[in-house]
Amino acid sequence: MNLGRIENSWIDDRYKGIPGGISPFRLSEIGEHGWNLLNEDLSLPMVVIKQPELNHNRLWMKHFLRQTGAQLYPHGKTTMAPQLFAKQLEDGSQGITLATPQQVAVARHFGFSKILLANQIIGRPAAEFIVTQLKQDDQFELMCLVDSLETVRLLADTAKSCQLQRPIELLLEVGIAGGRTGVRELAKALEVATELRQHAPQLRLRGIEGFEGLISGSTVEETESLVRQYLKQLCEIANACGKQGLLNTDHPIISAGGSAFFDLVIEARDCFPFEQQPEILLRSGCYLTHDSGIYKAFQEQMLGRSSDPSPLQQGLQPALELWAYVQSRPEPTRAILNFGKRDCSFDAGLPKLEKWFRPGEHDAPQAIDPQASVRSLNDQHALVDLPDSSPLRPGDLVALGISHPCTTFDKWKLIPLVDESYNITDAIRTYF
């Protein structure tokens, strides 16, 4: 890994949150400024990562992997932050999951060598890029997905034309009816796997892949039941491929497990009657910073399914936090905050007001009235409903928890890390 070019990159006020007019400085020097968010040393709005909570989540996942024996290829699309990728590998992740060839290019640029491309490679330019990377670097390990004869043939033809001397490692994707990619039926799965075998040694089927995160029922119980049924389907397809000699059952790989149901993926492991228990590759990306919305709810459900008295019951903690100013109090029950759709996610619920702070008056952030809520977002403004007794006034700072980290990270090229007192200790850069 080569993160030096990130640490040595120049930062100035073209990055959101950096004070206007400041002289350029290197990213590695950001902690030397002595900045504190509550002292108004940064320009708001600003998203920060809380270091204590981040560290807690790292330890939580390490404990989960150690207890279950699963492997983790965390989904890098969540953060697209190579500095965080490095921390995840340091914690024991075996590689990084990515979603597009462009994201693979970013990871390769910084020296990451074990990648699961959890998507189909479509189009000649993408196929040639991936094959060239494999050809140029024997240490580069990549797996990607297939679900059609066309994709299999594209990869095989590209490998032949580029004279690749080792097989492209593939996972057969199984989808859900009405969902995204992936074969829907056993017959189609066997057809694709059979086609793949005909293109040996250019291609090799390593295992079965799926994504259960889109499954939704009318109740929590129904959703869990549907997820279990889907995982059973993955088992059946893997078993069928193994029996027909289409899948090497000595070291099969089963990859599933987004950030919502990875415990159920572990639970389904025993349904594979292979001589060797399959290697389970989980792909959760949101665990690292967690959130205050959808993944908080999913985590509570997961903990409710477990009788484990271990530290896992402490759960993950939201580490991503958005700070903004009260810009206006135009009505007794309405405040306007100076952030909007360009600053945080809104696709899976609106941000939640959690704390507020008045410079010069408070020593620490205060709990905010639970009746206060974000009503709607414009591009650069948040409309907030308040009880008329709320003390909020223009100039106050407000902290909000977000829902769905993926679509908050992509709105920030630079995100500071803060300690428990909101001192700026470091920062990460993103590459979306």
Coordinates of C-alpha atoms in Angstrom, one line a residue:
M1 CA 0.0 0.0 0.0
N2 CA 1.2 3.5 -0.8
L3 CA -0.7 6.1 1.2
G4 CA 2.1 8.6 1.3
R5 CA 0.7 10.5 -1.7
I6 CA -2.5 11.0 0.3
E7 CA -0.7 12.1 3.5
N8 CA 1.5 14.5 1.4
S9 CA -1.3 15.9 -0.6
W10 CA -2.0 19.6 -0.3
I11 CA -5.2 20.8 1.4
D12 CA -6.7 24.3 1.1
D13 CA -10.0 26.1 1.2
R14 CA -11.2 24.3 -2.0
Y15 CA -12.2 21.5 0.3
K16 CA -15.5 21.9 2.1
G17 CA -15.0 22.7 5.8
I18 CA -11.5 24.1 5.5
P19 CA -11.5 27.8 6.7
G20 CA -11.4 30.3 3.8
G21 CA -8.2 32.0 3.1
I22 CA -5.9 29.5 4.8
S23 CA -2.5 28.8 3.3
P24 CA -2.2 25.4 1.8
F25 CA -0.9 22.6 4.1
R26 CA -0.2 18.9 3.8
L27 CA -3.0 16.5 4.9
S28 CA -0.6 14.9 7.4
E29 CA -0.3 18.3 9.1
I30 CA -4.0 18.9 9.8
G31 CA -3.7 17.8 13.4
E32 CA -1.0 20.4 14.0
H33 CA -3.3 23.3 13.5
G34 CA -4.9 22.8 17.0
W35 CA -8.4 23.1 15.5
N36 CA -11.5 22.2 17.5
L37 CA -14.9 21.9 15.9
L38 CA -16.7 23.4 18.9
N39 CA -14.4 26.4 18.8
E40 CA -15.6 27.1 15.3
D41 CA -12.2 26.5 13.8
L42 CA -13.8 24.7 10.8
S43 CA -16.3 26.1 8.3
L44 CA -19.7 24.5 8.7
P45 CA -21.4 22.4 7.6
M46 CA -18.8 19.7 8.2
V47 CA -19.0 15.9 8.4
V48 CA -16.6 14.3 10.9
I49 CA -15.6 10.8 11.9
K50 CA -15.5 10.3 15.7
Q51 CA -12.3 8.4 16.5
P52 CA -13.5 6.7 19.7
E53 CA -16.6 5.3 17.9
L54 CA -14.5 4.3 14.9
N55 CA -12.1 2.4 17.1
H56 CA -15.0 0.7 18.9
N57 CA -16.5 -0.5 15.6
R58 CA -13.1 -1.8 14.4
L59 CA -12.7 -3.9 17.5
W60 CA -16.3 -5.1 17.3
M61 CA -15.9 -6.5 13.8
K62 CA -12.5 -8.1 14.8
H63 CA -14.3 -9.9 17.6
F64 CA -17.2 -11.0 15.3
L65 CA -14.8 -12.4 12.7
R66 CA -12.7 -14.2 15.3
Q67 CA -15.8 -15.7 16.9
T68 CA -17.5 -16.8 13.7
G69 CA -14.4 -17.8 11.6
A70 CA -15.8 -15.7 8.6
Q71 CA -13.6 -13.7 6.3
L72 CA -14.3 -10.0 5.5
Y73 CA -13.8 -8.2 2.3
P74 CA -15.4 -4.9 3.4
H75 CA -17.2 -3.0 0.7
G76 CA -14.9 -0.1 -0.2
K77 CA -17.7 1.8 -2.1
T78 CA -19.0 2.9 1.2
T79 CA -16.1 5.2 2.0
M80 CA -13.8 5.1 -1.1
A81 CA -11.1 6.1 1.4
P82 CA -7.8 4.2 0.9
Q83 CA -6.7 5.3 4.4
L84 CA -9.8 3.5 5.9
F85 CA -9.2 0.5 3.6
A86 CA -5.7 0.2 5.1
K87 CA -7.2 0.2 8.7
Q88 CA -9.6 -2.5 7.7
L89 CA -6.8 -4.7 6.4
E90 CA -4.8 -4.0 9.5
D91 CA -7.8 -5.3 11.5
G92 CA -7.7 -8.6 9.6
S93 CA -9.8 -8.1 6.5
Q94 CA -8.5 -10.4 3.7
G95 CA -9.2 -7.9 0.9
I96 CA -11.4 -5.1 -0.3
T97 CA -14.8 -5.3 -2.1
L98 CA -15.4 -2.8 -4.9
A99 CA -18.3 -2.1 -7.3
T100 CA -16.8 -0.8 -10.5
P101 CA -13.6 -1.0 -12.5
Q102 CA -13.0 2.7 -11.8
Q103 CA -13.1 1.9 -8.1
V104 CA -10.7 -1.0 -8.7
A105 CA -8.4 1.6 -10.5
V106 CA -8.4 3.8 -7.4
A107 CA -7.5 0.8 -5.2
R108 CA -4.8 -0.3 -7.5
H109 CA -3.4 3.2 -7.7
F110 CA -2.7 3.0 -3.9
G111 CA -1.3 -0.5 -4.0
F112 CA -4.2 -2.7 -2.9
S113 CA -3.7 -6.2 -4.2
K114 CA -6.7 -8.4 -3.1
I115 CA -10.0 -7.2 -4.5
L116 CA -13.5 -8.7 -4.9
L117 CA -15.3 -6.8 -7.7
A118 CA -18.9 -7.5 -6.6
N119 CA -20.3 -6.8 -10.0
Q120 CA -20.3 -8.0 -13.6
I121 CA -17.6 -6.7 -15.9
I122 CA -19.4 -5.3 -18.9
G123 CA -17.8 -3.8 -22.0
R124 CA -14.5 -4.3 -23.7
P125 CA -12.6 -1.4 -22.0
A126 CA -13.5 -2.6 -18.6
A127 CA -12.6 -6.2 -19.4
E128 CA -9.3 -5.2 -21.0
F129 CA -8.4 -3.1 -18.0
I130 CA -9.0 -5.9 -15.5
V131 CA -7.2 -8.5 -17.6
T132 CA -4.2 -6.1 -18.1
Q133 CA -4.0 -5.5 -14.4
L134 CA -3.9 -9.3 -13.8
K135 CA -1.3 -9.8 -16.5
Q136 CA 1.0 -7.0 -15.3
D137 CA 1.0 -8.0 -11.6
D138 CA 1.3 -11.6 -10.5
Q139 CA 0.6 -10.5 -6.9
F140 CA -2.8 -8.9 -7.9
E141 CA -5.7 -11.2 -6.8
L142 CA -9.1 -10.4 -8.1
M143 CA -12.5 -12.2 -8.1
C144 CA -15.5 -10.8 -10.0
L145 CA -19.1 -11.9 -10.7
V146 CA -20.8 -13.5 -13.7
D147 CA -24.5 -14.2 -14.3
S148 CA -24.8 -14.6 -18.1
L149 CA -23.2 -16.4 -21.0
E150 CA -22.3 -13.1 -22.6
T151 CA -20.2 -12.0 -19.6
V152 CA -18.5 -15.3 -19.5
R153 CA -17.6 -15.2 -23.2
L154 CA -16.4 -11.6 -22.9
L155 CA -14.0 -12.4 -20.2
A156 CA -12.8 -15.6 -21.9
D157 CA -12.2 -13.8 -25.2
T158 CA -10.4 -10.9 -23.5
A159 CA -8.1 -13.3 -21.5
K160 CA -7.2 -15.1 -24.7
S161 CA -6.6 -12.0 -26.8
C162 CA -4.4 -10.5 -24.0
Q163 CA -2.6 -13.9 -23.5
L164 CA -3.3 -13.9 -19.8
Q165 CA -1.4 -16.9 -18.3
R166 CA -3.6 -17.5 -15.3
P167 CA -7.4 -17.9 -14.8
I168 CA -9.8 -15.1 -14.0
E169 CA -11.4 -16.1 -10.7
L170 CA -15.2 -15.9 -10.8
L171 CA -18.2 -16.1 -8.5
L172 CA -21.6 -17.1 -9.9
E173 CA -24.1 -14.5 -8.8
V174 CA -27.6 -15.5 -7.6
G175 CA -30.2 -12.8 -7.6
I176 CA -33.7 -12.3 -6.3
A177 CA -36.9 -11.9 -8.3
G178 CA -37.6 -8.3 -9.1
G179 CA -34.1 -7.4 -7.8
R180 CA -30.8 -6.5 -9.5
T181 CA -28.3 -8.7 -11.2
G182 CA -27.8 -12.5 -10.7
V183 CA -29.3 -15.7 -12.0
R184 CA -32.8 -16.4 -10.8
E185 CA -33.1 -20.1 -11.2
L186 CA -31.1 -23.3 -10.8
A187 CA -31.3 -24.1 -14.5
K188 CA -29.8 -20.8 -15.5
A189 CA -27.1 -21.1 -12.9
L190 CA -26.0 -24.5 -14.2
E191 CA -26.1 -23.1 -17.8
V192 CA -23.7 -20.3 -16.9
A193 CA -21.5 -22.5 -14.8
T194 CA -21.3 -25.1 -17.6
E195 CA -20.3 -22.4 -20.1
L196 CA -17.7 -21.1 -17.7
R197 CA -16.1 -24.6 -17.4
Q198 CA -15.8 -24.8 -21.2
H199 CA -13.5 -21.8 -21.1
A200 CA -10.9 -23.3 -18.8
P201 CA -8.1 -22.5 -18.2
Q202 CA -9.0 -18.8 -19.0
L203 CA -11.8 -18.9 -16.4
R204 CA -12.3 -20.6 -13.1
L205 CA -15.4 -20.8 -10.9
R206 CA -14.4 -20.2 -7.3
G207 CA -17.8 -20.0 -5.6
I208 CA -21.3 -18.6 -5.3
E209 CA -22.2 -15.0 -4.5
G210 CA -25.4 -13.1 -3.5
F211 CA -26.7 -10.0 -1.9
E212 CA -29.5 -10.3 0.5
G213 CA -29.7 -6.6 1.5
L214 CA -32.5 -5.7 -0.9
I215 CA -34.9 -8.3 0.5
S216 CA -37.8 -6.8 2.4
G217 CA -41.0 -8.2 3.8
S218 CA -44.0 -6.5 5.5
T219 CA -42.6 -7.3 9.0
V220 CA -39.1 -7.9 10.5
E221 CA -40.0 -11.6 10.9
E222 CA -41.1 -12.0 7.3
T223 CA -37.9 -10.2 6.1
E224 CA -35.7 -12.6 8.1
S225 CA -37.6 -15.6 6.7
L226 CA -37.2 -14.4 3.1
V227 CA -33.5 -13.8 3.7
R228 CA -33.1 -17.4 5.0
Q229 CA -35.0 -18.7 2.0
Y230 CA -32.7 -16.8 -0.3
L231 CA -29.6 -18.1 1.5
K232 CA -31.0 -21.6 1.2
Q233 CA -31.2 -21.0 -2.6
L234 CA -27.5 -20.1 -2.7
C235 CA -26.8 -23.4 -0.9
E236 CA -28.8 -25.4 -3.4
I237 CA -27.1 -23.8 -6.3
A238 CA -23.7 -24.3 -4.8
N239 CA -24.5 -27.9 -4.0
A240 CA -25.8 -28.6 -7.6
C241 CA -22.7 -27.0 -9.1
G242 CA -20.5 -29.1 -6.9
K243 CA -22.3 -32.4 -7.7
Q244 CA -21.9 -31.7 -11.5
G245 CA -18.2 -30.9 -11.1
L246 CA -18.7 -27.3 -12.1
L247 CA -17.4 -26.0 -8.7
N248 CA -14.3 -27.2 -6.9
T249 CA -15.6 -28.3 -3.5
D250 CA -12.2 -28.5 -1.9
H251 CA -12.1 -24.8 -1.1
P252 CA -15.5 -23.3 -2.2
I253 CA -16.3 -19.6 -1.5
I254 CA -19.7 -18.3 -0.6
S255 CA -19.9 -14.5 -0.5
A256 CA -22.9 -12.7 0.9
G257 CA -23.6 -10.5 3.8
G258 CA -24.0 -6.8 3.3
S259 CA -24.3 -4.6 6.4
A260 CA -27.7 -5.8 7.6
F261 CA -27.9 -9.6 7.7
F262 CA -24.4 -10.9 7.9
D263 CA -25.2 -13.0 11.0
L264 CA -27.8 -14.9 9.0
V265 CA -25.2 -15.7 6.4
I266 CA -23.0 -17.2 9.1
E267 CA -26.0 -19.2 10.3
A268 CA -26.6 -20.6 6.8
R269 CA -23.0 -22.0 6.5
D270 CA -23.9 -25.4 7.8
C271 CA -26.3 -26.1 4.9
F272 CA -23.3 -26.7 2.5
P273 CA -22.6 -30.5 2.6
F274 CA -19.1 -30.1 1.1
E275 CA -16.1 -32.1 2.3
Q276 CA -14.6 -28.8 3.4
Q277 CA -16.8 -26.1 5.0
P278 CA -17.0 -23.2 2.5
E279 CA -15.1 -20.1 3.1
I280 CA -17.6 -17.4 4.0
L281 CA -16.7 -13.9 2.6
L282 CA -18.8 -11.2 4.1
R283 CA -18.8 -7.7 2.5
S284 CA -20.2 -5.3 5.1
G285 CA -18.9 -1.8 4.4
C286 CA -21.1 0.3 6.6
Y287 CA -20.0 -1.3 9.9
L288 CA -16.9 0.9 10.1
T289 CA -18.8 4.1 10.7
H290 CA -22.3 2.7 11.2
D291 CA -25.1 5.2 11.3
S292 CA -28.1 6.6 13.2
G293 CA -30.8 5.3 10.8
I294 CA -31.3 2.2 8.8
Y295 CA -28.2 0.3 9.9
K296 CA -28.8 1.2 13.5
A297 CA -32.2 -0.5 13.1
F298 CA -30.7 -3.5 11.4
Q299 CA -28.1 -3.8 14.1
E300 CA -30.7 -3.8 16.8
Q301 CA -32.5 -6.6 15.0
M302 CA -29.3 -8.6 14.6
L303 CA -28.5 -8.3 18.3
G304 CA -32.1 -9.3 19.1
R305 CA -31.5 -12.5 17.1
S306 CA -28.5 -13.4 19.2
S307 CA -28.2 -14.9 22.7
D308 CA -24.5 -14.3 22.8
P309 CA -23.5 -12.5 26.1
S310 CA -20.1 -11.5 24.6
P311 CA -18.9 -7.9 23.8
L312 CA -20.8 -8.3 20.5
Q313 CA -24.0 -7.3 22.4
Q314 CA -22.6 -3.8 22.8
G315 CA -23.3 -3.3 19.2
L316 CA -21.8 -0.8 16.7
Q317 CA -21.7 2.9 17.3
P318 CA -22.5 5.8 14.9
A319 CA -19.1 7.4 14.1
L320 CA -20.2 9.7 11.3
E321 CA -21.6 13.0 12.4
L322 CA -22.7 16.1 10.6
W323 CA -22.4 19.5 12.2
A324 CA -24.2 22.7 10.9
Y325 CA -25.2 26.1 12.1
V326 CA -28.7 27.4 12.9
Q327 CA -28.9 29.9 10.1
S328 CA -32.3 31.3 10.8
R329 CA -35.3 31.0 13.2
P330 CA -37.9 32.7 10.9
E331 CA -40.9 31.2 12.8
P332 CA -41.3 30.0 16.4
T333 CA -41.5 26.4 15.3
R334 CA -39.2 26.5 12.3
A335 CA -35.4 26.7 12.1
I336 CA -33.2 26.7 9.0
L337 CA -29.8 24.9 9.2
N338 CA -27.1 25.6 6.7
F339 CA -26.7 22.2 5.2
G340 CA -28.7 20.3 2.6
K341 CA -28.8 17.5 0.0
R342 CA -25.2 18.3 -1.1
D343 CA -23.9 17.5 2.3
C344 CA -25.5 14.3 3.5
S345 CA -27.5 11.2 2.6
F346 CA -31.3 11.5 2.3
D347 CA -32.1 8.4 0.3
A348 CA -32.7 6.2 3.4
G349 CA -34.2 8.7 5.8
L350 CA -33.4 12.2 6.8
P351 CA -30.7 13.2 9.3
K352 CA -31.6 13.1 12.9
L353 CA -30.9 16.0 15.3
E354 CA -29.0 14.8 18.3
K355 CA -27.0 17.5 20.0
W356 CA -26.5 21.3 20.0
F357 CA -23.9 23.6 21.3
R358 CA -23.7 27.4 21.9
P359 CA -20.2 28.8 21.6
G360 CA -19.2 30.9 24.6
E361 CA -22.0 29.4 26.8
H362 CA -21.7 25.6 26.7
D363 CA -18.8 23.5 27.8
A364 CA -20.0 20.5 25.9
P365 CA -22.7 19.6 23.4
Q366 CA -26.2 19.3 24.9
A367 CA -29.0 16.8 24.1
I368 CA -31.5 18.3 21.8
D369 CA -35.3 18.3 22.3
P370 CA -36.5 14.9 20.9
Q371 CA -39.5 16.8 19.3
A372 CA -37.1 18.6 17.0
S373 CA -36.8 16.9 13.6
V374 CA -35.7 17.6 10.0
R375 CA -38.8 18.2 7.9
S376 CA -37.1 18.4 4.5
L377 CA -33.9 19.2 2.7
N378 CA -33.1 21.7 -0.1
D379 CA -29.7 21.8 -1.9
Q380 CA -28.1 23.9 0.8
H381 CA -30.7 24.3 3.5
A382 CA -32.4 22.0 6.1
L383 CA -35.9 22.9 7.3
V384 CA -36.3 21.9 10.9
D385 CA -39.6 21.6 12.9
L386 CA -39.1 22.7 16.5
P387 CA -41.3 23.1 19.6
D388 CA -41.8 26.8 20.1
S389 CA -40.0 26.5 23.5
S390 CA -36.7 25.4 21.8
P391 CA -33.8 27.6 22.7
L392 CA -32.1 27.3 19.3
R393 CA -31.1 30.5 17.7
P394 CA -28.9 31.6 14.8
G395 CA -25.3 30.9 15.4
D396 CA -25.9 27.7 17.5
L397 CA -24.2 24.5 16.3
V398 CA -26.2 21.4 15.8
A399 CA -25.0 17.8 15.4
L400 CA -27.0 15.3 13.3
G401 CA -26.8 11.6 12.8
I402 CA -27.1 10.3 9.3
S403 CA -28.8 7.3 7.7
H404 CA -26.8 5.4 5.0
P405 CA -23.1 6.3 5.2
C406 CA -22.5 5.4 1.5
T407 CA -24.3 8.5 0.2
T408 CA -22.8 10.8 2.8
F409 CA -19.2 9.9 2.2
D410 CA -19.6 10.6 -1.5
K411 CA -20.4 14.2 -0.8
W412 CA -17.1 15.0 0.9
K413 CA -13.6 14.9 -0.5
L414 CA -12.0 15.5 2.9
I415 CA -13.4 14.3 6.3
P416 CA -11.7 15.1 9.6
L417 CA -11.3 12.7 12.4
V418 CA -12.1 14.1 15.9
D419 CA -11.4 12.9 19.4
E420 CA -14.0 12.9 22.3
S421 CA -13.5 16.7 22.7
Y422 CA -13.9 17.4 19.0
N423 CA -10.2 18.2 18.5
I424 CA -9.2 17.6 14.9
T425 CA -6.6 14.8 15.0
D426 CA -6.4 13.6 11.4
A427 CA -8.4 13.5 8.2
I428 CA -9.2 11.1 5.4
R429 CA -9.6 11.8 1.7
T430 CA -12.2 10.1 -0.5
Y431 CA -11.9 9.2 -4.2
F432 CA -15.4 8.9 -5.7

